[in-house]
The first five atom37 places (N, CA, C, CB, O) and aatype in JSON, in Angstrom:
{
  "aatype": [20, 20, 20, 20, 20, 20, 20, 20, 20, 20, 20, 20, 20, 20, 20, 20, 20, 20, 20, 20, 20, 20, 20, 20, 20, 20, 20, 20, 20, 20, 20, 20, 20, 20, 20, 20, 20, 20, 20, 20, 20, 20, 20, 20, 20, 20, 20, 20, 20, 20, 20, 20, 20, 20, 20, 20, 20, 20, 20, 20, 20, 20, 20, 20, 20, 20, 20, 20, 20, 20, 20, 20, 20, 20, 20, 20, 20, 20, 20, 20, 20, 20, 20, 20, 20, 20, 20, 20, 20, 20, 20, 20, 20, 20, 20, 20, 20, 20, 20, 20, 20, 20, 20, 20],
  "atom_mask": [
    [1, 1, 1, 1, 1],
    [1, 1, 1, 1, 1],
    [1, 1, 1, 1, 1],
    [1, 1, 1, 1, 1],
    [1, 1, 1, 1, 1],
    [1, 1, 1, 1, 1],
    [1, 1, 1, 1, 1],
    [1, 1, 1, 1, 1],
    [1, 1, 1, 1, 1],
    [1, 1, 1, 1, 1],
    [1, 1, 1, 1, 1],
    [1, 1, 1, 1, 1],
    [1, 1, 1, 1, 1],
    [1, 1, 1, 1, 1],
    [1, 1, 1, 1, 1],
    [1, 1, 1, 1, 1],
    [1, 1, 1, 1, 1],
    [1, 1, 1, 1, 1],
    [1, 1, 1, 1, 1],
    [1, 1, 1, 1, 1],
    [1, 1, 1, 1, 1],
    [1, 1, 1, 1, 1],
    [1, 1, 1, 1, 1],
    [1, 1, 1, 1, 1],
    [1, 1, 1, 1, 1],
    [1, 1, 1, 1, 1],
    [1, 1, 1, 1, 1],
    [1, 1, 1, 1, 1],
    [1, 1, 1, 1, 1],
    [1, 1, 1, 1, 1],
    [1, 1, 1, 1, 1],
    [1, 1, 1, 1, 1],
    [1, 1, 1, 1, 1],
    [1, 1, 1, 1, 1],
    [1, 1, 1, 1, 1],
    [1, 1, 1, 1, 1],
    [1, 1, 1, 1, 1],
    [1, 1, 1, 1, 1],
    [1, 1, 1, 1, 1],
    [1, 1, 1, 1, 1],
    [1, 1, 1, 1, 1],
    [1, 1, 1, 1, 1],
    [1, 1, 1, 1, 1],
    [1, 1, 1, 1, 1],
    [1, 1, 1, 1, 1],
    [1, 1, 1, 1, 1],
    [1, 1, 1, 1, 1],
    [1, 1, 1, 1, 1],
    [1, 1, 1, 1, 1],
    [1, 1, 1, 1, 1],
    [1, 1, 1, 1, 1],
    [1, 1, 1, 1, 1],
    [1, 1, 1, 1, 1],
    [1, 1, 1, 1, 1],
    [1, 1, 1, 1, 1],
    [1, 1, 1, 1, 1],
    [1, 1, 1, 1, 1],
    [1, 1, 1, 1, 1],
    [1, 1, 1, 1, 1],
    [1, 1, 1, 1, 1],
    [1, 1, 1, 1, 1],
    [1, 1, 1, 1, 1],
    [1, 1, 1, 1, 1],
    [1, 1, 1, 1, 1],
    [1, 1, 1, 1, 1],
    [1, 1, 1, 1, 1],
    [1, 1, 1, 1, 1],
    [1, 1, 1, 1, 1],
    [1, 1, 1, 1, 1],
    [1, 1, 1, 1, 1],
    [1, 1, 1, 1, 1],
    [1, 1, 1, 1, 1],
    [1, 1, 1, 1, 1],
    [1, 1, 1, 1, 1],
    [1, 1, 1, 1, 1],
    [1, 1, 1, 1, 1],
    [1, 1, 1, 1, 1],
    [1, 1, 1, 1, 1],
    [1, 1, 1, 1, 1],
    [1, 1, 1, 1, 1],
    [1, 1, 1, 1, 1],
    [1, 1, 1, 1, 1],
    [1, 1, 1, 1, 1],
    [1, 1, 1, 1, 1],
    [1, 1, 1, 1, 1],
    [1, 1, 1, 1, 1],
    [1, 1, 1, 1, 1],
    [1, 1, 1, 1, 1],
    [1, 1, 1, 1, 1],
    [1, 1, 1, 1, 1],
    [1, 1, 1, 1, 1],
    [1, 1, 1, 1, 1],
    [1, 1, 1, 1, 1],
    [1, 1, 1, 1, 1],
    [1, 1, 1, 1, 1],
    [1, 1, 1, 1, 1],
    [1, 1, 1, 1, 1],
    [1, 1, 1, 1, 1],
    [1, 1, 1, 1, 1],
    [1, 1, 1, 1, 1],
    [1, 1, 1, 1, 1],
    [1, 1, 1, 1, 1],
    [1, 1, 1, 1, 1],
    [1, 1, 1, 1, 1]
  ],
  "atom_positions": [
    [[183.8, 43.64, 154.32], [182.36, 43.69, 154.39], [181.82, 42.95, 153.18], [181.85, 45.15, 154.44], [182.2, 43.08, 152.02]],
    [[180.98, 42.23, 153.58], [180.08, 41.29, 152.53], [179.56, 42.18, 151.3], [178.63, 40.6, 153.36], [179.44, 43.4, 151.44]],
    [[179.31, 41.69, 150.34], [178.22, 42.48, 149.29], [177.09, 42.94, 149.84], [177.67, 41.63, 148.16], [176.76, 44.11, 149.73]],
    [[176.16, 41.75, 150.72], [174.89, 41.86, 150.81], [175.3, 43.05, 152.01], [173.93, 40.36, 151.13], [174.84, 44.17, 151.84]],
    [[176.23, 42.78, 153.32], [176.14, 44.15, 154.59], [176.13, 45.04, 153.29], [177.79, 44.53, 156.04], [175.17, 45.81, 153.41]],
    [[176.96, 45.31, 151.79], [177.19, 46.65, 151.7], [176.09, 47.19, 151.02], [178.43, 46.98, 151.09], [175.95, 48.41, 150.99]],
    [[174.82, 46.04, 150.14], [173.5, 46.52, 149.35], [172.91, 46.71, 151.24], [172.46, 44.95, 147.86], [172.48, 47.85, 151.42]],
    [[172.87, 46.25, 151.92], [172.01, 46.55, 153.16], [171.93, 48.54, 153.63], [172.91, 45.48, 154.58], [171.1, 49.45, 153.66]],
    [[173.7, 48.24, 153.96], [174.25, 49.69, 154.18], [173.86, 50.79, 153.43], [175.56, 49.74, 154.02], [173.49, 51.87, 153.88]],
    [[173.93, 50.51, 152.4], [173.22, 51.55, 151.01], [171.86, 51.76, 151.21], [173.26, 50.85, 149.38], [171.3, 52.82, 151.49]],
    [[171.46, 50.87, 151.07], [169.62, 51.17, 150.93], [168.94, 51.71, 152.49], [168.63, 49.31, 150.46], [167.73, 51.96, 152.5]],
    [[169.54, 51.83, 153.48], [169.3, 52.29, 154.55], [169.64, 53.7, 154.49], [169.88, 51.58, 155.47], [168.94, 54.63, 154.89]],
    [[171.1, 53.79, 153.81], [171.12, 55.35, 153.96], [171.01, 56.01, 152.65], [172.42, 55.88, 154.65], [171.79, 56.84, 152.19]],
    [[169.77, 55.44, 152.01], [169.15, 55.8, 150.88], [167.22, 56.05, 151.8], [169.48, 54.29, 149.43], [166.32, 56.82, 151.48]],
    [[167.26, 55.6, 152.31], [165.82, 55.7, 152.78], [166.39, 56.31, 154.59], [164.76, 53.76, 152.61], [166.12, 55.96, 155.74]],
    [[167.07, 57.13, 154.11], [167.31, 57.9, 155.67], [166.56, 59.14, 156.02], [168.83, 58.4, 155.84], [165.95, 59.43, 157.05]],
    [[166.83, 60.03, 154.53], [165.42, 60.7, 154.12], [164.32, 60.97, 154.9], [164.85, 60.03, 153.25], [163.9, 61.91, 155.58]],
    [[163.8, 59.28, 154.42], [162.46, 59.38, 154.46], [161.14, 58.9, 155.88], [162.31, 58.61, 153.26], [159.98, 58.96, 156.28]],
    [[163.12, 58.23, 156.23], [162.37, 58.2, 157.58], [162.56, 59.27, 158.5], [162.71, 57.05, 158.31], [161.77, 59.45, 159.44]],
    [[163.79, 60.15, 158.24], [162.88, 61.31, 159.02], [161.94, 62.39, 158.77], [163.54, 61.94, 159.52], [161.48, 63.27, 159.5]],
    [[161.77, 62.1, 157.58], [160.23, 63.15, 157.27], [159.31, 62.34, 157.7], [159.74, 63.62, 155.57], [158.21, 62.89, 157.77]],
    [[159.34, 60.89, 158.14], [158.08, 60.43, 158.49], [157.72, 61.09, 160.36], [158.19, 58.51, 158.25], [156.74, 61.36, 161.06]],
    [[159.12, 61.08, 160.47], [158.93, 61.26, 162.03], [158.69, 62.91, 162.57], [160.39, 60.62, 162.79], [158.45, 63.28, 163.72]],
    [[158.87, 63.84, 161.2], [158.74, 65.05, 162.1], [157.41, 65.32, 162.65], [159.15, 66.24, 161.41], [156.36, 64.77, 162.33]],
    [[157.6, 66.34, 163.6], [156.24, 66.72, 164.23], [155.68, 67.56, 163.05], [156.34, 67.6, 165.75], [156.32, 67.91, 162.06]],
    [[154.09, 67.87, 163.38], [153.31, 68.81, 163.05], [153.32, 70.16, 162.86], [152.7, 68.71, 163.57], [154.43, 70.64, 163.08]],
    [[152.84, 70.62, 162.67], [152.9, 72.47, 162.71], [152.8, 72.81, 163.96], [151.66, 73.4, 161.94], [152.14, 71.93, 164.5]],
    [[153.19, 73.85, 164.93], [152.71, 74.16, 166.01], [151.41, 74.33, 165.81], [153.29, 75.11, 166.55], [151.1, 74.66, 164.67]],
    [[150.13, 74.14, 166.95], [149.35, 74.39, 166.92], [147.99, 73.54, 166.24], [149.76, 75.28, 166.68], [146.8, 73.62, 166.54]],
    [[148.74, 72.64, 165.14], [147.52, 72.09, 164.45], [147.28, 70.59, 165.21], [147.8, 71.95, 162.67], [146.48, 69.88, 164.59]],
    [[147.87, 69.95, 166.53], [147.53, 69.27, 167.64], [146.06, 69.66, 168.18], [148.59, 69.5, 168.63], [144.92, 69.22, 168.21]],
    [[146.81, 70.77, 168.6], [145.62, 71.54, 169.55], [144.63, 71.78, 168.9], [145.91, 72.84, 170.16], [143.61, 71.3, 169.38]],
    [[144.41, 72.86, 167.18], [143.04, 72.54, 166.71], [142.48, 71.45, 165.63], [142.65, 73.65, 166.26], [141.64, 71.57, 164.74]],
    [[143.23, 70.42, 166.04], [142.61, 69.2, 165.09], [141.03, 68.78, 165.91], [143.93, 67.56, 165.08], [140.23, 67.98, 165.45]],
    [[140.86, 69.63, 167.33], [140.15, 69.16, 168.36], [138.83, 70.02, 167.44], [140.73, 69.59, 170.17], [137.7, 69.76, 167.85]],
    [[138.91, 71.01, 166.23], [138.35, 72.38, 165.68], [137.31, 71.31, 164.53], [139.85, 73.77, 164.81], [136.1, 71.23, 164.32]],
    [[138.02, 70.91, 164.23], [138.39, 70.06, 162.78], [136.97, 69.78, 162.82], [139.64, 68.53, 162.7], [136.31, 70.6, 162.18]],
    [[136.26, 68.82, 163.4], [135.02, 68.05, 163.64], [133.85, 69.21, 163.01], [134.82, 67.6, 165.49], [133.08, 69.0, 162.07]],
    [[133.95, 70.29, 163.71], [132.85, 70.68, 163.25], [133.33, 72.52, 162.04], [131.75, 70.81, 164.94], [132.52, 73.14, 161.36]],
    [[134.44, 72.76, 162.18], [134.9, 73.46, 161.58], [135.51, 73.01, 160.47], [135.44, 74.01, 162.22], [135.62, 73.84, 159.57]],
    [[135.99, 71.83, 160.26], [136.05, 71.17, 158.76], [137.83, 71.08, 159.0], [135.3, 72.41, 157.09], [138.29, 71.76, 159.92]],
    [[138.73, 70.28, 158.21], [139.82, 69.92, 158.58], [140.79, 71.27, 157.85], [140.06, 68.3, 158.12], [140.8, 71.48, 156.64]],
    [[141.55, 72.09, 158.87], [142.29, 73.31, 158.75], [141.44, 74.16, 158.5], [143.29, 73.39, 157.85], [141.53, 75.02, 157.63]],
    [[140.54, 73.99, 159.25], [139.79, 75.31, 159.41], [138.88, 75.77, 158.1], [140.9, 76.48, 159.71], [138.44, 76.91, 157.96]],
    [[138.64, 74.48, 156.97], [137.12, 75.12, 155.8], [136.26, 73.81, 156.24], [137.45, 75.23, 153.43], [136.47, 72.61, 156.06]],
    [[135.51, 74.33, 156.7], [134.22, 73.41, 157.06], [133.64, 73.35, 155.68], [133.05, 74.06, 158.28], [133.8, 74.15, 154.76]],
    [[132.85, 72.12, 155.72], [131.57, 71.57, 154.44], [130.38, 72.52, 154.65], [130.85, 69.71, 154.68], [130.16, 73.24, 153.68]],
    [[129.74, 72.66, 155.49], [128.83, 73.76, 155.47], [128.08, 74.16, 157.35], [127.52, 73.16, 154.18], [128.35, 73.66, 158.44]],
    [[127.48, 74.82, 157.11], [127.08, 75.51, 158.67], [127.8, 75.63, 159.64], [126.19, 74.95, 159.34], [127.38, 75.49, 160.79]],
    [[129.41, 76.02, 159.24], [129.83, 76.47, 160.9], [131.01, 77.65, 160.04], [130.8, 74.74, 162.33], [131.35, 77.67, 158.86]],
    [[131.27, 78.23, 160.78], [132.05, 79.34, 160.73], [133.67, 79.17, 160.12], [132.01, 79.83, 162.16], [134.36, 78.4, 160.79]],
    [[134.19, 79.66, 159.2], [135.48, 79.39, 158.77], [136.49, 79.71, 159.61], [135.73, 79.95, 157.67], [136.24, 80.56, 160.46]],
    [[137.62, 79.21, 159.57], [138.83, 79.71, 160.82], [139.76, 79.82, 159.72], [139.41, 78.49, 162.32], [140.61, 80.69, 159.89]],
    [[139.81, 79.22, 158.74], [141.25, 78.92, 158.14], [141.38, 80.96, 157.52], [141.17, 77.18, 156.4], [140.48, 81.77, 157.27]],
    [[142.4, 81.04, 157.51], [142.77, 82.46, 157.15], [142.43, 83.47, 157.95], [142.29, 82.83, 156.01], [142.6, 84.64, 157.58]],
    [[142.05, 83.26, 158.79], [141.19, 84.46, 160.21], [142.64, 85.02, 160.57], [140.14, 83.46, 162.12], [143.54, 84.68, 159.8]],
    [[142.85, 85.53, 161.22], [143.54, 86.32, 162.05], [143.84, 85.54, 163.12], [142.91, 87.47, 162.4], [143.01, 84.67, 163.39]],
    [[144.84, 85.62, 163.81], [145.33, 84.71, 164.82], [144.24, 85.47, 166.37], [147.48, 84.86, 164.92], [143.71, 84.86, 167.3]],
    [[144.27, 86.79, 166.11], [144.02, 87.81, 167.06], [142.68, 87.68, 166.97], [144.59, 89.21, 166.83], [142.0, 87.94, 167.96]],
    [[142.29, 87.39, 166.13], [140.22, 87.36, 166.04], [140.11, 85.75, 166.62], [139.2, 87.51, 163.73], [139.7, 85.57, 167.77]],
    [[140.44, 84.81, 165.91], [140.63, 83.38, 166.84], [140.72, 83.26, 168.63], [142.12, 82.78, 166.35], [140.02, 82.67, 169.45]],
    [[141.9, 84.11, 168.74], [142.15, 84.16, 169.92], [141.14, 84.76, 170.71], [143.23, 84.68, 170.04], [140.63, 84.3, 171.73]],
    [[140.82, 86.13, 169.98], [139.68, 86.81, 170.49], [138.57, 86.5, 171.01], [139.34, 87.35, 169.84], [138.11, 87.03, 172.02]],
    [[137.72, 85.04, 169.95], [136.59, 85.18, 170.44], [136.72, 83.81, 171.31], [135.42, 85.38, 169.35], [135.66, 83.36, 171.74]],
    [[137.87, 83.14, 171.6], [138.16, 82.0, 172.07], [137.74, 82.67, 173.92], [139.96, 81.4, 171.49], [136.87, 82.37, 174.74]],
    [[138.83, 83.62, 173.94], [138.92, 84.08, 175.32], [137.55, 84.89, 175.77], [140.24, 85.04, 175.44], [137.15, 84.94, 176.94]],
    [[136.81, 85.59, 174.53], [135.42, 85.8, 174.99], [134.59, 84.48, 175.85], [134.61, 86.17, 173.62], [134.3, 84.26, 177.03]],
    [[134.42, 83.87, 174.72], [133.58, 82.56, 175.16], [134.5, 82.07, 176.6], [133.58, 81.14, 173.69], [133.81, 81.36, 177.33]],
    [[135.46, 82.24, 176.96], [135.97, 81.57, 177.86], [135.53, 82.49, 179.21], [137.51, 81.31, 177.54], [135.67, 81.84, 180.25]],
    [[135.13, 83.62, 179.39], [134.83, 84.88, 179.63], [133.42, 84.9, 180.15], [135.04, 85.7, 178.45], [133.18, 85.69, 181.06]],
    [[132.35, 84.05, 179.62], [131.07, 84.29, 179.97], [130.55, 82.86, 180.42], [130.27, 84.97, 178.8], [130.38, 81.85, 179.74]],
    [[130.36, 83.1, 181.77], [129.74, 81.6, 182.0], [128.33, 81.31, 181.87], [130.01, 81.14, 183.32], [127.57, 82.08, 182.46]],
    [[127.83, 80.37, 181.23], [126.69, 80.38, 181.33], [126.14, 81.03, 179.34], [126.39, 81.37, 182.89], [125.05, 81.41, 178.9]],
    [[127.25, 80.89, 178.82], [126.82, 81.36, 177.24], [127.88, 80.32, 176.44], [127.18, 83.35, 176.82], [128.83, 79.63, 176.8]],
    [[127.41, 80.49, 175.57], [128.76, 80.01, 174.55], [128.8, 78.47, 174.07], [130.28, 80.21, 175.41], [129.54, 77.93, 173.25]],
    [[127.56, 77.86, 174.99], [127.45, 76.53, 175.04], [128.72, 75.33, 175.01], [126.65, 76.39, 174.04], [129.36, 75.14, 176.04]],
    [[128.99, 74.64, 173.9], [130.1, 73.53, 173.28], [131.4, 74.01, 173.73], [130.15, 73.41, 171.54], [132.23, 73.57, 174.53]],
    [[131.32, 75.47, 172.68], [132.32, 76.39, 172.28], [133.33, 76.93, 173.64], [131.49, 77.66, 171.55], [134.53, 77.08, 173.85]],
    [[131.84, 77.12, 174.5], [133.09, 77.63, 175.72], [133.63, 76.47, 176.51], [132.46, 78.73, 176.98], [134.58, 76.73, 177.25]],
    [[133.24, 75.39, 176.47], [133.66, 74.05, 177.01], [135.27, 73.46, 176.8], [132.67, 73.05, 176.31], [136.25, 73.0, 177.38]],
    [[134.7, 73.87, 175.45], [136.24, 74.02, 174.36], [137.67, 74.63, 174.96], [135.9, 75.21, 173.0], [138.76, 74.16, 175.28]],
    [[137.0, 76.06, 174.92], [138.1, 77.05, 175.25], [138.27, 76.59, 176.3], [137.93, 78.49, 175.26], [139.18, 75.79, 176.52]],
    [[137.53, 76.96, 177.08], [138.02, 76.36, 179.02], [138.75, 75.35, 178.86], [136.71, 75.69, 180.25], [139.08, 75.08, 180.01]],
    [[139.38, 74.36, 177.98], [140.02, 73.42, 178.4], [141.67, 73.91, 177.63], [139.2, 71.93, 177.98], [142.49, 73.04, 177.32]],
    [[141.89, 75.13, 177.45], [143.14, 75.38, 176.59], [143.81, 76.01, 177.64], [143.02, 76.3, 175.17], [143.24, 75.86, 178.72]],
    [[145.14, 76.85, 177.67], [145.62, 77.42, 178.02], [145.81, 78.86, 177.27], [146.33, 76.73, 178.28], [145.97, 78.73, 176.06]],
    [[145.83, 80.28, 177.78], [146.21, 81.0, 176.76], [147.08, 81.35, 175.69], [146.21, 81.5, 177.04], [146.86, 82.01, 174.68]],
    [[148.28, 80.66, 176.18], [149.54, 80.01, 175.18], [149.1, 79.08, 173.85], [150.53, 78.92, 176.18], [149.32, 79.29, 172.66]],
    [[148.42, 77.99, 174.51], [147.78, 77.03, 173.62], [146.4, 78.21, 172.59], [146.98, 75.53, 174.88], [146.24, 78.2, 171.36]],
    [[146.09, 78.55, 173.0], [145.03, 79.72, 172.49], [145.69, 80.08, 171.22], [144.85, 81.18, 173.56], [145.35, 79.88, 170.05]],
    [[146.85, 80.71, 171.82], [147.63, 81.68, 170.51], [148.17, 80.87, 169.84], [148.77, 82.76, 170.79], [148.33, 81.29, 168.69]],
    [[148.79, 79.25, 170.11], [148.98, 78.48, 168.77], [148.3, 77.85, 167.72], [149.49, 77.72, 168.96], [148.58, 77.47, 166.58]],
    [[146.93, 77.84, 168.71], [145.31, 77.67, 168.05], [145.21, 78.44, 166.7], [144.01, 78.42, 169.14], [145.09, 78.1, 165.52]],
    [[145.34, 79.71, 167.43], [145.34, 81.23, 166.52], [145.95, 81.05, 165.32], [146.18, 82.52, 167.19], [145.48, 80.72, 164.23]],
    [[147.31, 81.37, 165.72], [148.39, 81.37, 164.65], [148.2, 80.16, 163.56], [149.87, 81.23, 165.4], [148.23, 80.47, 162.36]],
    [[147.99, 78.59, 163.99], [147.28, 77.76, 163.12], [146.68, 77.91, 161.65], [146.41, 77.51, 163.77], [146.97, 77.61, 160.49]],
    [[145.41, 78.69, 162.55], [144.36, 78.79, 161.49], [144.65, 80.17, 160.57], [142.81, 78.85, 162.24], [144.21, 80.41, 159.45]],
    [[145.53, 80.99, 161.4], [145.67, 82.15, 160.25], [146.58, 81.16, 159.17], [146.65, 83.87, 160.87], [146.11, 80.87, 158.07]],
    [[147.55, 80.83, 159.48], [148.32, 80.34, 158.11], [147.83, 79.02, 157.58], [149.92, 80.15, 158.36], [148.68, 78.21, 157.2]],
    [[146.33, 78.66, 157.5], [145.94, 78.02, 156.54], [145.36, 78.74, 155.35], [145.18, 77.2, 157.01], [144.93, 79.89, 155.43]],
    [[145.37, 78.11, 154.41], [144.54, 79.02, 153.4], [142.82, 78.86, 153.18], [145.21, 78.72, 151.95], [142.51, 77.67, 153.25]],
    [[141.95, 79.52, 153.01], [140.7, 79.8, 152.84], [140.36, 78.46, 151.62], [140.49, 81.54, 152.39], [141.2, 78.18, 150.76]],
    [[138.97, 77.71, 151.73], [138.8, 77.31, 150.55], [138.05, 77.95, 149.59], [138.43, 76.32, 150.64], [137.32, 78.83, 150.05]],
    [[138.0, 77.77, 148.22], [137.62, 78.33, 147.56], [135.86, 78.23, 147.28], [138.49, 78.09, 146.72], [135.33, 78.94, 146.43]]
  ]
}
């Protein structure tokens, strides 16, 4: 093997690393509420006037998700939202925003 195949060989499995941390997926769940993000602020601390998610409870998330999904004719945006999840997708919603942390 040449010098240069063996500096090639090296530096590839020197940056092997890093290409698979580039490729892993996401957190469960933070797909589904990146859709949150816009008006709830990115992981759940909004800049100002909308309601915090980050640190909630997976079960209060879920909660008022499936309310709003629950009343037709209320809920405006919000229930538009939910109606388009699944209840599975709901609870990874949930779980999401509980394990972000609150901003300060």
């Amino acid at each position: 093997m040449s010098r240069t195949a063996r500096c090639g060989a090296l530096c590839a499995l020197l940056l092997l690393p890093f290409a698979a941390g580039a490729q892993s997926a996401p957190p469960p769940g933070r797909l589904l509420a990146s859709n949150c993000f816009q008006c709830h602020g990115t992981n759940g601390n909004p800049t100002a006037g909308f309601e915090r998610l980050a640190g909630m409870s997976a079960r209060e998330v879920v909660g008022e998700l499936k309310e709003m999904k629950a009343k037709p004719g209320e809920g405006g945006i919000m229930r538009v939202h939910a109606l388009g999840y699944t209840d599975e997708q709901l609870q990874l919603i949930g779980a999401f925003f509980a394990q972000q942390k609150p901003a300060k």
